[in-house]
Coordinates of C-alpha atoms in Angstrom, one line a residue:
G186 CA -65.9 167.1 141.9
K187 CA -62.2 167.8 143.2
W188 CA -60.5 167.9 139.5
K189 CA -63.6 169.9 137.7
Y190 CA -61.4 173.1 137.5
D191 CA -57.7 173.5 136.8
Y192 CA -57.3 175.6 140.0
D193 CA -59.3 176.0 143.4
L194 CA -58.6 179.6 143.3
V195 CA -57.3 182.2 140.6
V196 CA -56.4 185.5 142.1
I197 CA -56.3 188.6 139.6
G198 CA -53.5 190.9 140.6
G199 CA -50.1 190.6 142.4
G200 CA -50.4 193.5 144.9
S201 CA -50.2 193.5 148.5
G202 CA -53.8 191.9 148.8
G203 CA -53.7 189.4 146.0
L204 CA -50.2 187.9 147.2
A205 CA -51.6 187.6 150.8
C206 CA -54.5 186.0 149.7
S207 CA -52.8 183.4 147.3
K208 CA -50.1 182.7 149.7
E209 CA -52.5 182.0 152.6
A210 CA -54.8 179.6 150.3
A211 CA -51.8 177.7 149.0
Q212 CA -50.6 176.9 152.7
L213 CA -54.2 175.9 153.4
G214 CA -53.9 173.2 150.6
Q215 CA -55.6 175.0 147.7
K216 CA -54.3 174.9 144.3
V217 CA -53.8 178.4 143.3
A218 CA -52.6 180.7 140.3
V219 CA -52.0 184.5 140.7
L220 CA -51.9 186.4 137.6
D221 CA -50.1 189.7 137.7
Y222 CA -49.5 192.4 134.7
V223 CA -48.5 196.1 135.0
E224 CA -49.6 198.2 132.1
P225 CA -46.8 200.8 131.8
S226 CA -47.6 204.2 133.0
V227 CA -48.2 207.0 130.2
K228 CA -44.8 208.1 130.7
G229 CA -44.0 204.4 130.3
T230 CA -42.6 203.7 133.6
K231 CA -43.0 199.8 134.6
W232 CA -42.2 197.5 137.4
G233 CA -42.3 194.0 138.8
L234 CA -44.3 192.0 141.1
G235 CA -45.8 193.3 144.3
G236 CA -48.2 196.0 143.3
T237 CA -48.4 199.6 144.1
C238 CA -47.1 199.5 147.8
V239 CA -43.9 197.8 147.0
N240 CA -43.1 199.4 143.6
V241 CA -44.5 203.0 143.4
G242 CA -46.3 203.5 146.9
C243 CA -45.6 203.2 150.3
I244 CA -42.1 201.6 150.4
P245 CA -40.2 204.0 148.1
K246 CA -42.2 206.9 149.3
K247 CA -40.9 205.9 153.0
L248 CA -37.2 205.6 151.8
M249 CA -37.5 209.2 150.1
H250 CA -39.4 210.4 153.3
Q251 CA -36.4 209.1 155.0
A252 CA -33.9 210.7 152.9
A253 CA -35.5 214.2 153.7
L254 CA -35.6 213.2 157.5
L255 CA -31.9 212.9 157.2
G256 CA -31.4 216.2 155.6
T257 CA -33.1 217.8 158.6
A258 CA -31.0 215.3 161.1
V259 CA -27.9 216.8 159.6
K260 CA -29.1 220.4 160.3
D261 CA -29.8 219.5 163.8
A262 CA -26.7 217.7 164.3
K263 CA -24.4 220.8 164.3
K264 CA -26.2 222.2 167.1
Y265 CA -25.6 218.8 168.8
G266 CA -21.6 219.3 168.3
W267 CA -21.1 217.4 165.1
Q268 CA -18.8 219.3 163.0
I269 CA -20.0 219.1 159.6
S270 CA -18.2 221.3 156.8
G271 CA -19.1 222.5 153.6
P272 CA -22.7 222.8 151.9
I273 CA -24.7 219.9 152.3
C274 CA -26.5 219.0 149.1
H275 CA -28.5 215.8 147.8
D276 CA -27.8 213.8 144.9
W277 CA -31.2 212.4 143.4
A278 CA -29.4 209.7 141.1
T279 CA -27.8 208.2 144.5
M280 CA -31.1 207.9 146.2
A281 CA -33.1 206.6 143.6
E282 CA -30.7 203.9 142.5
A283 CA -30.5 202.7 146.1
I284 CA -34.4 202.8 146.5
Q285 CA -34.9 201.1 143.2
N286 CA -32.4 198.2 143.9
H287 CA -34.4 197.6 147.2
V288 CA -37.6 197.6 145.3
R289 CA -36.1 195.1 142.8
S290 CA -34.9 192.7 145.7
L291 CA -38.7 192.9 146.8
N292 CA -39.9 191.8 143.7
W293 CA -37.4 189.0 143.5
G294 CA -38.5 187.9 147.1
H295 CA -42.0 187.9 146.3
R296 CA -41.4 185.5 143.2
V297 CA -39.3 183.2 145.4
Q298 CA -42.1 183.1 148.1
L299 CA -44.9 182.2 145.7
Q300 CA -42.3 179.2 144.2
D301 CA -42.0 178.3 148.0
K302 CA -45.5 178.0 148.9
K303 CA -46.5 176.4 145.2
V304 CA -48.6 179.3 144.0
K305 CA -48.7 179.5 140.2
Y306 CA -47.4 182.8 139.0
L307 CA -48.6 184.1 135.6
N308 CA -47.2 187.6 134.2
V309 CA -50.4 187.7 132.1
K310 CA -53.4 190.1 131.9
G311 CA -56.5 188.4 133.6
S312 CA -60.0 189.2 132.5
L313 CA -63.2 187.1 133.4
V314 CA -65.1 185.0 130.8
D315 CA -67.5 183.3 133.3
K316 CA -67.8 183.0 137.2
H317 CA -65.4 180.0 137.0
T318 CA -63.3 180.8 134.0
V319 CA -60.4 183.6 133.5
K320 CA -58.4 184.3 130.2
G321 CA -55.0 185.4 130.3
L322 CA -53.5 187.4 127.8
S323 CA -49.5 187.5 127.7
K324 CA -47.4 190.5 126.8
A325 CA -46.9 188.9 123.1
G326 CA -50.6 188.4 122.5
K327 CA -50.9 184.7 123.6
E328 CA -54.1 183.6 125.0
M329 CA -54.7 181.1 127.8
I330 CA -57.6 179.9 129.6
L331 CA -57.8 179.1 133.4
T332 CA -60.8 177.6 135.1
A333 CA -61.1 177.8 139.0
K334 CA -63.7 177.2 141.6
N335 CA -63.3 180.7 142.9
I336 CA -62.0 183.8 141.5
V337 CA -60.5 186.7 143.4
I338 CA -59.9 190.2 141.9
A339 CA -57.5 192.4 143.7
T340 CA -56.4 194.8 141.0
G341 CA -56.0 197.8 143.0
G342 CA -56.0 201.2 141.3
R343 CA -53.7 203.6 139.3
P344 CA -53.4 207.4 139.4
N345 CA -55.8 209.8 137.6
Y346 CA -55.0 212.5 135.1
P347 CA -57.1 215.2 134.6
T348 CA -59.1 214.8 131.3
N349 CA -60.0 218.6 130.6
I350 CA -56.5 220.2 130.9
P351 CA -54.6 220.5 128.0
G352 CA -51.0 219.5 128.1
A353 CA -51.6 217.7 131.5
V354 CA -50.9 214.1 130.3
E355 CA -48.2 214.8 127.7
H356 CA -46.1 216.9 130.0
G357 CA -47.1 215.7 133.4
I358 CA -46.1 212.5 135.5
T359 CA -47.8 211.0 138.6
S360 CA -46.5 208.6 141.4
D361 CA -46.3 205.7 139.1
D362 CA -43.3 207.6 137.8
I363 CA -41.6 209.8 140.5
F364 CA -39.8 207.0 142.2
W365 CA -38.2 205.3 139.2
L366 CA -37.0 208.8 137.6
K367 CA -33.1 208.6 136.8
K368 CA -32.7 212.1 137.3
S369 CA -34.0 214.9 139.6
P370 CA -37.6 216.2 138.7
G371 CA -36.0 219.8 139.9
K372 CA -38.3 222.4 140.4
T373 CA -41.7 220.6 141.0
L374 CA -45.5 221.7 140.7
V375 CA -47.6 218.9 142.6
V376 CA -51.3 219.4 141.9
G377 CA -53.5 217.9 144.5
A378 CA -54.0 217.9 148.2
S379 CA -54.3 214.2 149.2
Y380 CA -51.9 212.5 151.3
V381 CA -50.0 211.1 148.0
A382 CA -49.7 214.9 147.1
L383 CA -48.5 216.2 150.3
E384 CA -46.0 213.4 151.2
C385 CA -44.5 213.8 147.5
A386 CA -44.1 217.5 148.1
G387 CA -42.8 217.2 151.4
F388 CA -39.8 214.7 150.2
L389 CA -39.2 216.7 147.2
T390 CA -38.8 219.7 149.5
G391 CA -36.7 217.7 152.0
I392 CA -34.0 217.0 149.5
G393 CA -33.9 220.7 148.6
L394 CA -36.1 221.1 145.5
D395 CA -38.2 224.1 144.8
T396 CA -41.6 222.5 145.5
T397 CA -45.0 224.0 145.2
V398 CA -48.6 222.3 146.0
M399 CA -51.4 223.4 144.1
V400 CA -54.6 223.3 146.1
R401 CA -58.4 223.3 144.8
S402 CA -60.1 223.6 148.0
I403 CA -58.8 221.9 151.0
A404 CA -56.0 219.4 152.0
L405 CA -56.4 215.8 153.5
R406 CA -60.0 215.7 152.5
G407 CA -61.4 212.8 154.8
F408 CA -59.0 213.7 157.6
D409 CA -59.3 215.5 160.6
Q410 CA -59.2 219.0 159.3
Q411 CA -57.6 220.7 162.3
M412 CA -54.8 217.9 162.0
A413 CA -54.5 218.7 158.4
G414 CA -53.9 222.3 159.1
L415 CA -51.1 221.6 161.3
V416 CA -49.4 219.4 158.7
T417 CA -49.5 221.9 156.0
D418 CA -48.8 224.9 158.4
Y419 CA -45.4 222.9 159.2
M420 CA -44.9 222.1 155.5
D421 CA -45.2 225.7 154.8
A422 CA -42.6 226.7 157.6
Y423 CA -40.4 223.7 156.0
G424 CA -40.2 225.6 152.7
T425 CA -42.9 223.8 150.6
K426 CA -45.1 226.7 149.0
F427 CA -48.7 226.5 148.8
A428 CA -51.1 227.8 145.9
W429 CA -54.4 227.5 147.7
M430 CA -57.9 227.7 146.0
C431 CA -56.0 227.6 142.7
V432 CA -57.1 225.2 139.5
P433 CA -54.5 224.6 136.6
K434 CA -55.7 225.5 133.1
R435 CA -53.0 224.1 130.8
V436 CA -49.6 223.0 130.5
D437 CA -47.3 224.1 127.7
K438 CA -43.7 223.0 127.0
L439 CA -41.4 226.0 125.9
S440 CA -38.6 225.6 123.6
S441 CA -36.1 225.7 126.8
G442 CA -37.9 222.4 127.8
A443 CA -39.3 224.0 130.9
L444 CA -43.3 223.5 131.6
Q445 CA -45.2 226.7 131.5
V446 CA -48.4 226.2 133.9
T447 CA -51.3 228.6 133.6
W448 CA -53.6 228.5 136.5
T449 CA -56.7 230.3 137.9
D450 CA -56.9 231.8 141.3
T451 CA -60.7 230.8 142.2
H452 CA -60.5 233.4 144.9
T453 CA -59.8 236.3 142.8
G454 CA -60.5 235.0 139.2
N455 CA -56.9 236.2 138.3
E456 CA -54.9 234.1 135.8
H457 CA -51.2 233.2 136.8
K458 CA -48.2 231.4 135.0
D459 CA -44.9 230.0 136.1
T460 CA -42.3 227.4 134.7
Y461 CA -41.3 224.1 136.2
D462 CA -39.2 221.2 135.3
S463 CA -41.9 218.7 136.5
V464 CA -45.6 218.8 137.0
L465 CA -46.8 215.9 139.3
W466 CA -50.4 215.2 139.2
A467 CA -51.6 213.8 142.4
V468 CA -55.7 214.1 141.9
G469 CA -56.8 210.7 143.1
R470 CA -56.6 206.9 141.7
A471 CA -59.1 205.0 139.8
P472 CA -59.9 201.5 140.3
E473 CA -58.5 199.0 137.6
T474 CA -61.7 197.5 136.6
K475 CA -62.3 198.6 132.8
A476 CA -60.5 195.7 131.2
L477 CA -61.8 192.7 133.5
G478 CA -64.8 192.1 131.4
L479 CA -67.0 192.5 134.6
D480 CA -70.1 194.2 132.8
K481 CA -70.7 191.0 130.6
L482 CA -70.8 188.9 133.8
G483 CA -73.1 191.3 135.7
V484 CA -70.6 192.1 138.2
Q485 CA -72.1 195.3 140.1
L486 CA -69.9 198.4 140.2
R487 CA -70.7 201.8 142.1
K488 CA -71.1 204.3 139.2
E489 CA -69.7 207.3 140.8
T490 CA -66.4 205.6 141.7
G491 CA -66.0 202.5 139.2
K492 CA -65.5 200.4 142.4
I493 CA -66.7 196.9 142.8
V494 CA -69.8 196.6 145.2
V495 CA -69.0 193.9 148.1
G496 CA -70.4 192.5 150.8
A497 CA -69.0 192.0 154.4
D498 CA -67.4 188.9 153.0
E499 CA -65.9 190.6 150.2
S500 CA -68.1 188.8 147.8
T501 CA -69.2 190.5 144.4
S502 CA -72.9 190.4 142.9
V503 CA -71.7 187.3 141.1
P504 CA -71.3 184.0 142.9
N505 CA -67.9 182.4 143.1
I506 CA -66.5 185.8 142.3
Y507 CA -64.8 187.9 145.1
A508 CA -63.0 191.4 145.3
F509 CA -61.1 193.0 148.1
G510 CA -58.2 195.8 148.5
D511 CA -58.7 199.2 146.8
I512 CA -61.3 198.2 144.2
G513 CA -63.7 197.3 146.8
E514 CA -66.4 199.8 147.1
G515 CA -66.2 201.8 150.5
R516 CA -63.0 200.1 151.5
P517 CA -59.8 202.1 153.0
E518 CA -57.2 202.0 150.3
L519 CA -54.4 200.8 152.5
T520 CA -51.9 197.9 152.1
P521 CA -52.3 196.6 155.5
T522 CA -56.4 196.1 155.2
A523 CA -55.9 194.5 152.1
I524 CA -53.3 192.0 153.4
K525 CA -55.5 191.2 156.4
A526 CA -58.8 191.0 154.2
G527 CA -57.0 188.9 151.6
K528 CA -55.9 186.4 154.2
F529 CA -59.2 186.1 156.0
L530 CA -61.0 185.7 152.7
A531 CA -58.5 182.9 151.6
R532 CA -59.3 181.1 155.0
R533 CA -62.9 181.5 154.5
L534 CA -62.9 180.0 151.0
A535 CA -60.8 176.9 152.0
G536 CA -63.5 176.5 154.7
H537 CA -60.9 176.8 157.7
S538 CA -62.8 179.8 159.2
T539 CA -65.8 182.0 159.0
E540 CA -64.0 185.2 160.5
L541 CA -64.5 188.4 158.5
M542 CA -62.0 191.4 158.1
N543 CA -63.2 194.0 160.6
Y544 CA -62.9 197.6 159.0
D545 CA -63.4 199.7 162.2
N546 CA -60.9 201.7 163.8
V547 CA -58.1 201.2 161.0
P548 CA -55.0 203.3 162.0
T549 CA -52.8 205.2 159.3
T550 CA -50.2 207.6 159.1
V551 CA -49.3 210.2 156.9
F552 CA -45.6 210.5 156.1
T553 CA -45.2 214.1 155.7
P554 CA -42.2 216.0 156.7
L555 CA -44.1 216.4 160.2
E556 CA -45.7 212.9 160.2
Y557 CA -49.4 212.6 161.3
G558 CA -51.0 209.3 162.7
C559 CA -54.5 208.9 163.5
V560 CA -56.8 206.0 164.5
G561 CA -60.6 206.2 164.9
L562 CA -62.9 208.9 164.3
S563 CA -61.8 212.6 163.3
E564 CA -63.4 215.3 165.4
E565 CA -65.9 216.3 162.8
E566 CA -67.0 212.5 162.3
A567 CA -67.2 212.3 166.1
E568 CA -69.2 215.4 166.5
K569 CA -71.6 214.1 163.8
R570 CA -72.3 210.9 165.4
H571 CA -72.4 212.0 169.0
G572 CA -73.3 215.7 169.0
K573 CA -70.8 218.6 170.3
D574 CA -71.9 217.9 173.8
G575 CA -71.6 214.1 173.5
I576 CA -67.6 214.3 173.2
E577 CA -65.0 215.5 175.4
V578 CA -61.7 216.3 173.3
Y579 CA -58.6 216.2 175.5
H580 CA -55.7 217.9 173.8
A581 CA -52.1 219.1 174.2
F582 CA -49.4 221.1 172.1
Y583 CA -45.9 219.3 173.2
K584 CA -42.6 219.9 172.6
P585 CA -40.3 216.7 171.2
L586 CA -37.3 216.6 173.7
E587 CA -34.9 216.3 170.4
F588 CA -36.2 219.7 169.0
S589 CA -35.3 221.4 172.1
V590 CA -31.4 221.2 171.9
A591 CA -31.8 221.6 168.0
E592 CA -33.8 225.1 168.6
R593 CA -36.6 223.7 166.1
D594 CA -40.2 225.2 166.2
A595 CA -42.2 222.7 167.7
S596 CA -45.7 225.0 167.3
Q597 CA -47.2 222.2 164.8
C598 CA -46.4 219.2 167.2
Y599 CA -50.0 218.3 168.7
L600 CA -52.3 215.4 170.0
K601 CA -55.7 215.1 170.8
V602 CA -57.9 212.2 172.1
I603 CA -61.6 212.4 171.6
C604 CA -63.9 210.5 173.9
E605 CA -67.4 210.0 174.5
R606 CA -68.5 212.5 177.0
G607 CA -70.5 209.9 179.2
G608 CA -70.0 206.8 181.2
D609 CA -66.4 205.3 180.5
Q610 CA -65.5 208.1 178.1
K611 CA -64.6 205.5 175.6
I612 CA -62.0 206.7 173.1
L613 CA -63.6 207.3 169.5
G614 CA -60.5 209.0 168.0
L615 CA -56.8 209.5 168.4
H616 CA -54.7 212.0 166.8
F617 CA -50.9 212.8 166.9
T618 CA -48.3 215.2 164.8
G619 CA -44.6 214.7 165.6
P620 CA -41.7 212.7 165.1
N621 CA -42.6 208.7 164.3
A622 CA -46.1 209.0 164.2
G623 CA -46.6 205.7 162.7
E624 CA -44.7 204.0 165.5
V625 CA -46.7 206.0 168.2
T626 CA -50.1 205.2 166.5
Q627 CA -49.6 201.6 165.9
G628 CA -49.4 200.9 169.7
F629 CA -52.5 202.9 170.5
A630 CA -54.1 201.5 167.7
M631 CA -54.5 198.1 169.6
G632 CA -56.1 199.7 172.7
F633 CA -59.1 200.5 170.4
Q634 CA -59.6 196.9 169.7
C635 CA -59.7 196.3 173.3
G636 CA -62.3 198.9 174.0
A637 CA -59.9 201.5 175.4
T638 CA -61.1 204.2 177.7
Y639 CA -60.1 207.6 178.9
S640 CA -59.5 206.1 182.2
H641 CA -57.4 203.4 180.8
L642 CA -55.2 206.0 179.2
L643 CA -54.7 207.7 182.6
Q644 CA -53.8 204.3 184.3
T645 CA -51.1 203.7 181.8
V646 CA -47.3 204.3 182.8
G647 CA -45.5 206.8 180.6
I648 CA -42.0 205.9 179.0
H649 CA -39.9 208.9 179.7
P650 CA -38.8 210.6 177.7
T651 CA -40.7 210.0 174.8
C652 CA -43.3 212.0 172.6
A653 CA -45.9 208.9 172.9
E654 CA -45.9 209.5 176.6
E655 CA -47.7 213.0 176.0
L656 CA -51.0 210.8 174.9
I657 CA -51.2 209.3 178.0
K658 CA -50.6 212.5 180.3
V659 CA -53.4 214.7 178.2
S660 CA -55.6 216.1 180.7
I661 CA -56.8 219.5 179.3
T662 CA -60.1 219.5 177.4
K663 CA -61.2 221.9 174.6
R664 CA -64.2 222.7 176.3
S665 CA -62.2 224.2 179.3
G666 CA -60.9 226.6 177.0
L667 CA -57.4 226.5 179.0
D668 CA -54.1 226.7 177.3
A669 CA -53.1 223.2 176.2
T670 CA -49.3 224.0 175.8
V671 CA -47.3 221.1 177.7
T672 CA -45.0 222.8 180.2
G673 CA -41.9 221.0 182.1
C674 CA -40.3 217.7 181.2

């Protein structure tokens, strides 16, 4: 039976999840192939192996965010005695080229790792024939057939364009394009208010571009709304413009080459127009499930989202076919969860373990100009599950030490710890806006895995002077109505 199939495992999708799964399986002695094929964006942008995170997501995003933070640091530097003469301006091409070179080195690194671990890498478009057979189509149109004991789908998602807005597709770009532009996007309208929208608008503002965010309803849906408000308030003060309760109607290219956007203010019903150099659509992502041939195999999708219905073990409705990462229904769209889930799946398929991925208390950070990190429940969700009287919220407005000499406004630097009100006061959610929010949140996320309580927090000794220590000093409850502003050092 060992040689019944070409492979023990065929993975469709060479992103964070697919690569982690295939490398882990190969290390456990499985014969593995991974198929990765990047369909160019509408604008013709294409990239190499590694998926969204490496090429058009987390990595270039964080680097552009860093570019923006350095701009703020240069302004602060003068207050700290650095004598910086002349106007400070930013060159897009220099930044973009450096970031693109780094991304290309990561593409190369992934290929080398697959070779080292004896994973067969195929740059072909995979689709399913049956529960043990995958068809691969090359760029040149050549077909190949691979058979496998198990098939794993990890194709992720791609950005949406609105379908009902004339000119949206022809004249707009998405996050698939922004990081690979050769020249500056110039004055930009970002449509949407997801973390993708706000992060992009933030770094564009930070490198000196005139940037507007157009928001249909609320920012950061699904995140704690008090924290979301602080994030957008800071961006507003930082220079990002917001058009709240507005919906774009059409995009027209003028003879000058500028893009004229017409939109409706849903509050007043009035119509407005303005011109931009670029329009960036950040209106959600769609799963890459259409071209996989799932319907004819009976792989069950959820109608509303187009995502694959999966069990706790990442199994689909068809035996021997598994799916995980962004295309799994109800799963967080995050690289680290995909990587972990992929490794666990590989171990189970190789018969090495029965351990399942735990999707509870997954931490995350939004890399907006004022970073926002969280782990656990939002205050809204905690209230829904435990009732207003069942939770205690400890909170503080604090001032990062580095802001003081720089005379920067810290009114949006805030944290809150949401606890069960009774018993040990188990911590349900932790939220933090401020510098290095990701670094702060990562450590506290481990506490959640250990069942952290409010008394654990108070038993912890702080590291002085840091922003993170404010979390272990937090003592004022929302319920008390007392001023939550931290005073003293």
